[in-house]
Amino acid sequence: MLEVLAGIGRNGRTGGYRRDAWSPPELELREWFRQEADARGMDRHEDRNGNLWAWWGDPDRKPGVVTGSHLDSVREGGAFDGPLGVVSAFRAVDVLRARGFTPNRPLGIVSFSDEEGARFGVPCVGSRLLTGILPPERARGLTGDDGVTLAEVMRAQGRDPAALGRDRETLARVGVFVELHIEQGRALTAPVGVAAAIWPHGRWRFDFHGTADHAGTTALADRDDPTLKYAQAVLAARGVAEKLGVVATFGKVMIQPNNANAIPSLVSAWLDARGADEDAVRRLVAELSEGQEVVCESWTPEVTFPAALRDRVAAIAGHPAPILPTGAGHDAGILASAGIPAAMLFVRNPTGVSHSPAEFAEPGDCAAGVTALAAVLADLCGEAT
Ligand SMILES: [Zn+2]
């Protein structure tokens, strides 16, 4: 199934994926999801916030056990981050059916919309809207680099942006959520692990202003060059992060007007900061923000997955499976922070590289992930008698 998806949104030169929310490759992946649901005779629908659902059993009769992940990618991302969880969800259903298993609770598969935030800057838009964590009026106004808003993009795809927002009906169908995901660090040495917690993390936009002028005729002493302020901020971020024991990244930068022969007038740069200790992350941002123009674009406090569910999943997924924290954000974390029992399975990443075309998981480990997921779903659903 991953091979079927391998060509969608792939840059043939670099091997990296670009599957921005609501872009043609992402729409193709949505169509693939619908076909996989139909092929299994699952009831499917898209909720008001653009998340895709497929159901085995009737989730309005009693709350279901839901698994899945996302199909969008970061820019120049890898093949596994997101799709591995959705593919494994469909494969786990196949495994259970081949075994003659009949779930006692409805079993759902979800693909959350715009998890990475590659296009509009805010991650987990679909799950944040669903749970009400992201106000719909803010979501509608989110604007991509091309100046087009999320509302305009959705309208162009025949969706109704006025309907965005907290969706109690859809949420009520989710009794418990288990997300399978590729591990994104080097911490997992067993084929399958279980998440303990997601580090607190956020994104901040820094605007460094200067004065546009000629690159040849303006003496160095006469310049107000915002790239120098940006460069100082990058170096400061590294130093403060080391001091406080957190991680900080300026991974996205936009320079105005972006002429090779002009001193820029504006540098906008996005700081991504995370760490095990929330106070340390906040201190880092406060230190770097001093005297700067800074806007917080997203903030997610630490999410600790419920211990009883975590231990139950670990016992079933391994002997038991190792439990580890992660610095990566996930839809499961958003659902957990909204009070829905949630857990995560990680599949080993031999290099630890992620958000890169080099991201990889061994086929044997992916298969182990499906086996573990199927066992967890069977346990949570219970067998109909
Ligand atoms: Zn992901």
XYZ file of C-alpha atoms and ligand atoms in Angstrom:
386
model
C 0.000 0.000 0.000
C 2.883 2.384 0.692
C 4.194 1.602 -2.795
C 0.864 2.712 -4.280
C 1.314 6.087 -2.554
C 5.044 6.369 -3.298
C 4.687 8.503 -6.423
C 2.075 10.970 -5.124
C 3.508 14.432 -4.491
C 7.089 13.182 -4.831
C 9.838 15.430 -6.149
C 11.651 13.216 -8.671
C 14.883 15.164 -8.253
C 15.193 15.016 -4.437
C 12.866 12.130 -3.523
C 11.125 14.449 -1.030
C 7.354 14.758 -0.702
C 5.250 17.881 -0.907
C 1.700 17.095 0.144
C 0.347 20.442 1.350
C -3.221 20.391 2.694
C -5.772 20.719 -0.131
C -3.083 20.642 -2.859
C -3.532 18.289 -5.856
C -1.321 15.501 -4.370
C -3.148 15.704 -1.044
C -6.519 15.575 -2.833
C -5.280 12.461 -4.629
C -4.439 10.890 -1.247
C -7.955 11.742 -0.008
C -9.373 9.910 -3.031
C -7.122 6.930 -2.215
C -8.526 6.911 1.358
C -12.112 6.859 0.045
C -11.294 3.975 -2.295
C -9.652 1.930 0.481
C -12.699 2.487 2.705
C -15.073 1.524 -0.119
C -13.015 -1.566 -0.982
C -13.586 -2.758 2.614
C -17.270 -1.835 2.671
C -16.632 0.717 5.433
C -18.998 3.691 5.853
C -17.024 6.807 5.157
C -17.533 10.506 5.486
C -15.664 13.772 5.654
C -16.444 15.890 8.702
C -16.988 19.679 8.680
C -13.276 20.259 9.315
C -12.006 18.177 6.408
C -11.019 15.080 8.404
C -11.751 11.742 6.685
C -13.404 8.869 8.574
C -14.144 5.243 7.668
C -16.197 3.015 9.968
C -16.584 -0.705 10.521
C -19.795 -0.759 12.569
C -22.122 2.084 13.533
C -20.395 4.746 15.671
C -23.713 6.367 16.575
C -24.762 3.204 18.408
C -21.810 3.379 20.806
C -18.490 5.257 20.806
C -15.819 3.544 18.727
C -12.173 2.616 18.825
C -10.412 4.837 16.287
C -6.988 4.567 14.688
C -5.246 6.500 11.905
C -2.970 9.464 11.369
C -2.551 11.996 8.538
C -1.735 12.005 4.813
C -0.234 15.494 4.338
C 3.510 16.058 4.632
C 6.040 18.708 5.498
C 7.737 20.211 2.441
C 10.422 17.797 1.214
C 9.217 15.257 3.776
C 9.513 11.477 3.880
C 7.168 8.679 2.840
C 6.287 7.364 6.320
C 5.379 10.344 8.519
C 1.567 10.147 8.517
C 0.783 7.636 5.734
C 2.334 4.755 7.731
C -0.379 5.227 10.363
C -3.230 5.334 7.844
C -1.927 2.398 5.796
C -1.339 0.361 8.986
C -4.903 1.137 10.090
C -6.380 -0.351 6.909
C -3.984 -3.323 7.095
C -4.940 -3.939 10.742
C -8.603 -4.119 9.703
C -7.606 -6.666 7.032
C -5.705 -8.726 9.611
C -8.676 -8.754 12.002
C -11.120 -9.709 9.254
C -8.867 -12.477 7.940
C -8.908 -13.866 11.473
C -12.728 -13.833 11.490
C -12.767 -11.218 14.249
C -16.003 -9.282 14.803
C -15.520 -6.135 16.902
C -17.888 -5.552 19.786
C -17.445 -1.792 19.345
C -17.363 0.163 16.093
C -13.836 0.463 14.676
C -12.931 3.692 12.890
C -10.077 4.874 10.691
C -9.307 8.583 10.478
C -7.035 10.754 8.370
C -6.724 14.151 10.044
C -6.531 17.173 7.776
C -3.405 19.381 7.638
C -1.397 17.840 10.478
C 1.936 19.364 9.493
C 0.798 22.935 8.942
C 3.178 23.158 5.965
C 0.866 25.462 4.048
C -0.823 27.662 6.657
C 1.722 27.636 9.482
C -0.400 26.058 12.241
C 0.002 22.295 12.805
C -2.845 19.817 13.505
C -5.501 22.130 12.010
C -8.026 19.305 11.490
C -7.831 17.890 15.010
C -7.552 21.339 16.636
C -10.725 22.479 14.849
C -12.550 19.237 15.670
C -11.783 19.596 19.386
C -12.383 23.357 19.455
C -8.770 24.152 20.409
C -8.360 26.266 17.238
C -11.080 28.925 16.908
C -12.738 28.644 13.466
C -12.444 32.383 12.784
C -8.681 32.134 13.225
C -8.522 29.027 11.000
C -10.473 30.708 8.210
C -7.971 33.560 8.130
C -4.823 31.405 8.083
C -2.868 32.480 5.009
C -0.314 30.570 2.939
C 2.806 32.045 1.361
C 0.779 32.583 -1.831
C -1.578 34.957 0.027
C -4.539 32.570 -0.224
C -6.494 31.840 2.969
C -7.633 28.454 4.253
C -11.245 29.613 3.791
C -10.618 30.415 0.122
C -8.813 27.124 -0.476
C -11.628 25.106 1.133
C -14.316 26.995 -0.766
C -12.463 26.309 -4.042
C -12.630 22.592 -3.147
C -16.386 22.729 -2.588
C -16.174 22.771 1.223
C -17.965 25.243 3.483
C -15.512 27.223 5.643
C -18.459 28.633 7.634
C -19.011 25.104 8.998
C -15.512 24.844 10.538
C -15.266 24.433 14.288
C -15.814 22.158 17.269
C -17.781 19.090 16.184
C -19.417 17.391 19.183
C -21.194 14.807 17.045
C -17.998 13.524 15.439
C -16.081 13.694 18.727
C -18.766 11.673 20.501
C -18.031 8.791 18.132
C -14.421 8.552 19.346
C -14.311 6.476 22.520
C -10.555 5.950 22.316
C -7.882 6.876 19.755
C -4.661 4.995 18.951
C -2.259 6.560 16.457
C 0.548 4.537 14.892
C 3.464 6.689 13.696
C 7.046 6.313 12.578
C 9.486 7.198 15.376
C 11.201 10.476 14.601
C 14.277 10.241 16.800
C 16.886 7.654 17.629
C 15.371 6.518 20.929
C 13.594 3.327 19.830
C 15.665 0.150 19.432
C 12.773 -2.375 19.488
C 10.541 -2.696 16.376
C 7.559 -1.119 18.175
C 7.304 1.322 21.089
C 4.625 3.300 22.918
C 4.461 7.060 23.589
C 4.709 8.352 27.134
C 4.316 12.065 26.463
C 4.674 14.768 23.839
C 6.988 17.632 24.715
C 5.472 21.110 24.953
C 6.166 22.901 21.662
C 5.314 26.023 19.709
C 5.995 28.280 16.734
C 6.790 31.994 16.867
C 7.193 34.473 14.001
C 9.946 37.047 14.379
C 9.825 40.160 12.155
C 13.169 41.945 11.811
C 12.705 45.319 10.123
C 15.349 47.260 8.233
C 15.662 49.761 5.433
C 15.782 48.667 1.798
C 18.649 50.191 -0.132
C 21.160 49.594 -2.910
C 23.657 46.787 -2.239
C 26.450 48.624 -4.065
C 26.068 52.306 -3.260
C 25.157 52.131 0.448
C 28.172 52.287 2.743
C 28.257 49.625 5.464
C 28.043 52.288 8.147
C 24.855 53.702 6.623
C 22.945 50.408 6.492
C 20.016 49.161 8.522
C 20.240 45.498 7.446
C 17.655 43.167 9.044
C 19.589 40.029 8.054
C 22.182 40.929 10.727
C 19.461 40.971 13.401
C 18.180 37.654 12.075
C 21.673 36.128 12.106
C 22.151 37.251 15.721
C 18.817 35.676 16.655
C 19.801 32.329 15.091
C 23.083 32.272 17.032
C 21.337 33.376 20.223
C 18.711 30.626 19.827
C 21.430 27.998 19.642
C 23.243 29.361 22.681
C 20.149 29.791 24.860
C 18.795 26.368 23.850
C 22.078 24.736 24.875
C 22.040 26.623 28.163
C 18.444 25.634 28.976
C 18.537 22.051 27.649
C 15.814 22.509 24.998
C 15.824 22.550 21.179
C 15.244 25.621 19.014
C 15.141 25.910 15.228
C 14.746 28.741 12.751
C 13.658 26.468 9.886
C 11.682 28.912 7.786
C 12.696 32.407 6.719
C 11.281 34.917 4.243
C 13.211 37.952 3.077
C 11.594 41.046 1.543
C 11.952 41.971 -1.225
C 14.419 39.101 -1.817
C 16.690 40.787 -4.356
C 20.306 39.700 -4.621
C 21.422 43.307 -5.124
C 19.359 45.061 -2.440
C 19.580 45.376 1.338
C 16.346 43.787 2.555
C 13.584 45.734 4.289
C 12.190 42.820 6.297
C 13.192 39.351 7.450
C 10.400 37.153 8.832
C 11.692 34.014 10.533
C 9.864 31.237 12.340
C 11.218 29.810 15.579
C 10.201 26.272 16.527
C 11.023 25.570 20.180
C 10.448 22.412 22.237
C 11.709 20.610 25.287
C 10.816 18.274 28.121
C 10.535 21.235 30.521
C 7.796 23.734 29.657
C 9.325 26.495 31.810
C 12.622 26.149 29.957
C 10.899 26.467 26.561
C 9.044 29.563 27.760
C 12.258 31.062 29.169
C 14.012 30.512 25.835
C 11.266 32.285 23.913
C 11.163 35.130 26.454
C 14.945 35.631 26.214
C 14.964 35.608 22.413
C 11.895 37.867 22.196
C 13.406 40.688 24.234
C 13.236 43.869 22.155
C 11.917 41.968 19.115
C 8.600 41.934 17.269
C 7.289 38.413 17.915
C 3.925 36.702 17.300
C 3.094 33.294 18.805
C 1.456 31.269 16.012
C 0.868 28.061 17.951
C 1.536 26.622 21.379
C 0.870 23.100 22.648
C 1.465 22.372 26.342
C 2.943 19.048 27.369
C 0.647 16.095 26.726
C 1.016 13.046 28.951
C -0.880 10.081 27.584
C -3.151 8.384 30.164
C -1.017 5.867 32.048
C -3.500 2.982 32.266
C -4.194 3.006 28.510
C -0.471 3.491 27.757
C 0.490 0.472 29.869
C -2.319 -1.660 28.415
C -1.191 -0.818 24.867
C 2.474 -1.482 25.759
C 1.606 -4.871 27.277
C -0.254 -5.951 24.144
C 2.144 -4.424 21.602
C 5.302 -6.032 23.029
C 6.697 -7.951 25.972
C 5.989 -5.163 26.970
C 6.887 -2.540 24.345
C 9.300 0.208 25.470
C 7.728 3.505 26.518
C 9.372 6.726 25.327
C 8.682 10.476 25.144
C 8.754 12.388 21.857
C 9.617 15.871 20.708
C 7.232 15.617 17.758
C 3.627 16.870 17.825
C 0.758 14.572 16.798
C -3.030 14.574 16.416
C -3.147 11.983 19.225
C -1.722 14.658 21.508
C -4.424 17.127 20.488
C -7.165 14.567 21.177
C -5.580 13.615 24.524
C -5.415 17.271 25.562
C -9.140 17.525 24.731
C -9.876 14.705 27.170
C -10.220 11.801 24.725
C -8.328 8.677 25.882
C -5.454 8.400 23.402
C -2.290 6.375 22.924
C 0.461 6.099 20.341
C 2.466 3.264 18.839
C 5.849 4.072 17.309
C 7.535 2.015 14.589
C 11.343 1.937 14.738
C 13.255 4.399 12.579
C 16.758 2.951 12.069
C 18.409 6.298 11.263
C 16.135 8.525 13.335
C 15.914 10.900 10.355
C 12.455 12.380 9.752
C 10.907 15.384 7.964
C 13.402 14.503 5.222
C 13.395 12.267 2.113
C 15.863 10.004 3.989
C 13.150 8.980 6.493
C 12.905 5.172 6.520
C 11.419 2.147 8.270
C 12.251 -1.498 7.549
C 9.366 -3.485 5.979
C 9.677 -6.025 8.810
C 9.223 -3.290 11.427
C 6.213 -1.862 9.539
C 4.692 -5.361 9.568
C 5.387 -5.633 13.304
C 3.584 -2.324 13.703
C 0.501 -3.672 11.915
C 0.534 -6.828 14.051
C 0.802 -4.761 17.240
C -1.899 -2.320 16.113
C -4.291 -5.154 15.193
C -3.756 -6.743 18.624
C -4.362 -3.418 20.397
C -7.526 -2.718 18.380
C -8.855 -6.232 19.038
C -8.263 -5.754 22.766
C -9.892 -2.316 22.896
C -12.884 -3.310 20.754
C -13.454 -6.664 22.400
C -14.900 -9.531 20.372
C -18.624 -9.723 19.678
C -20.140 -12.922 21.010
Zn 3.194 12.882 11.482
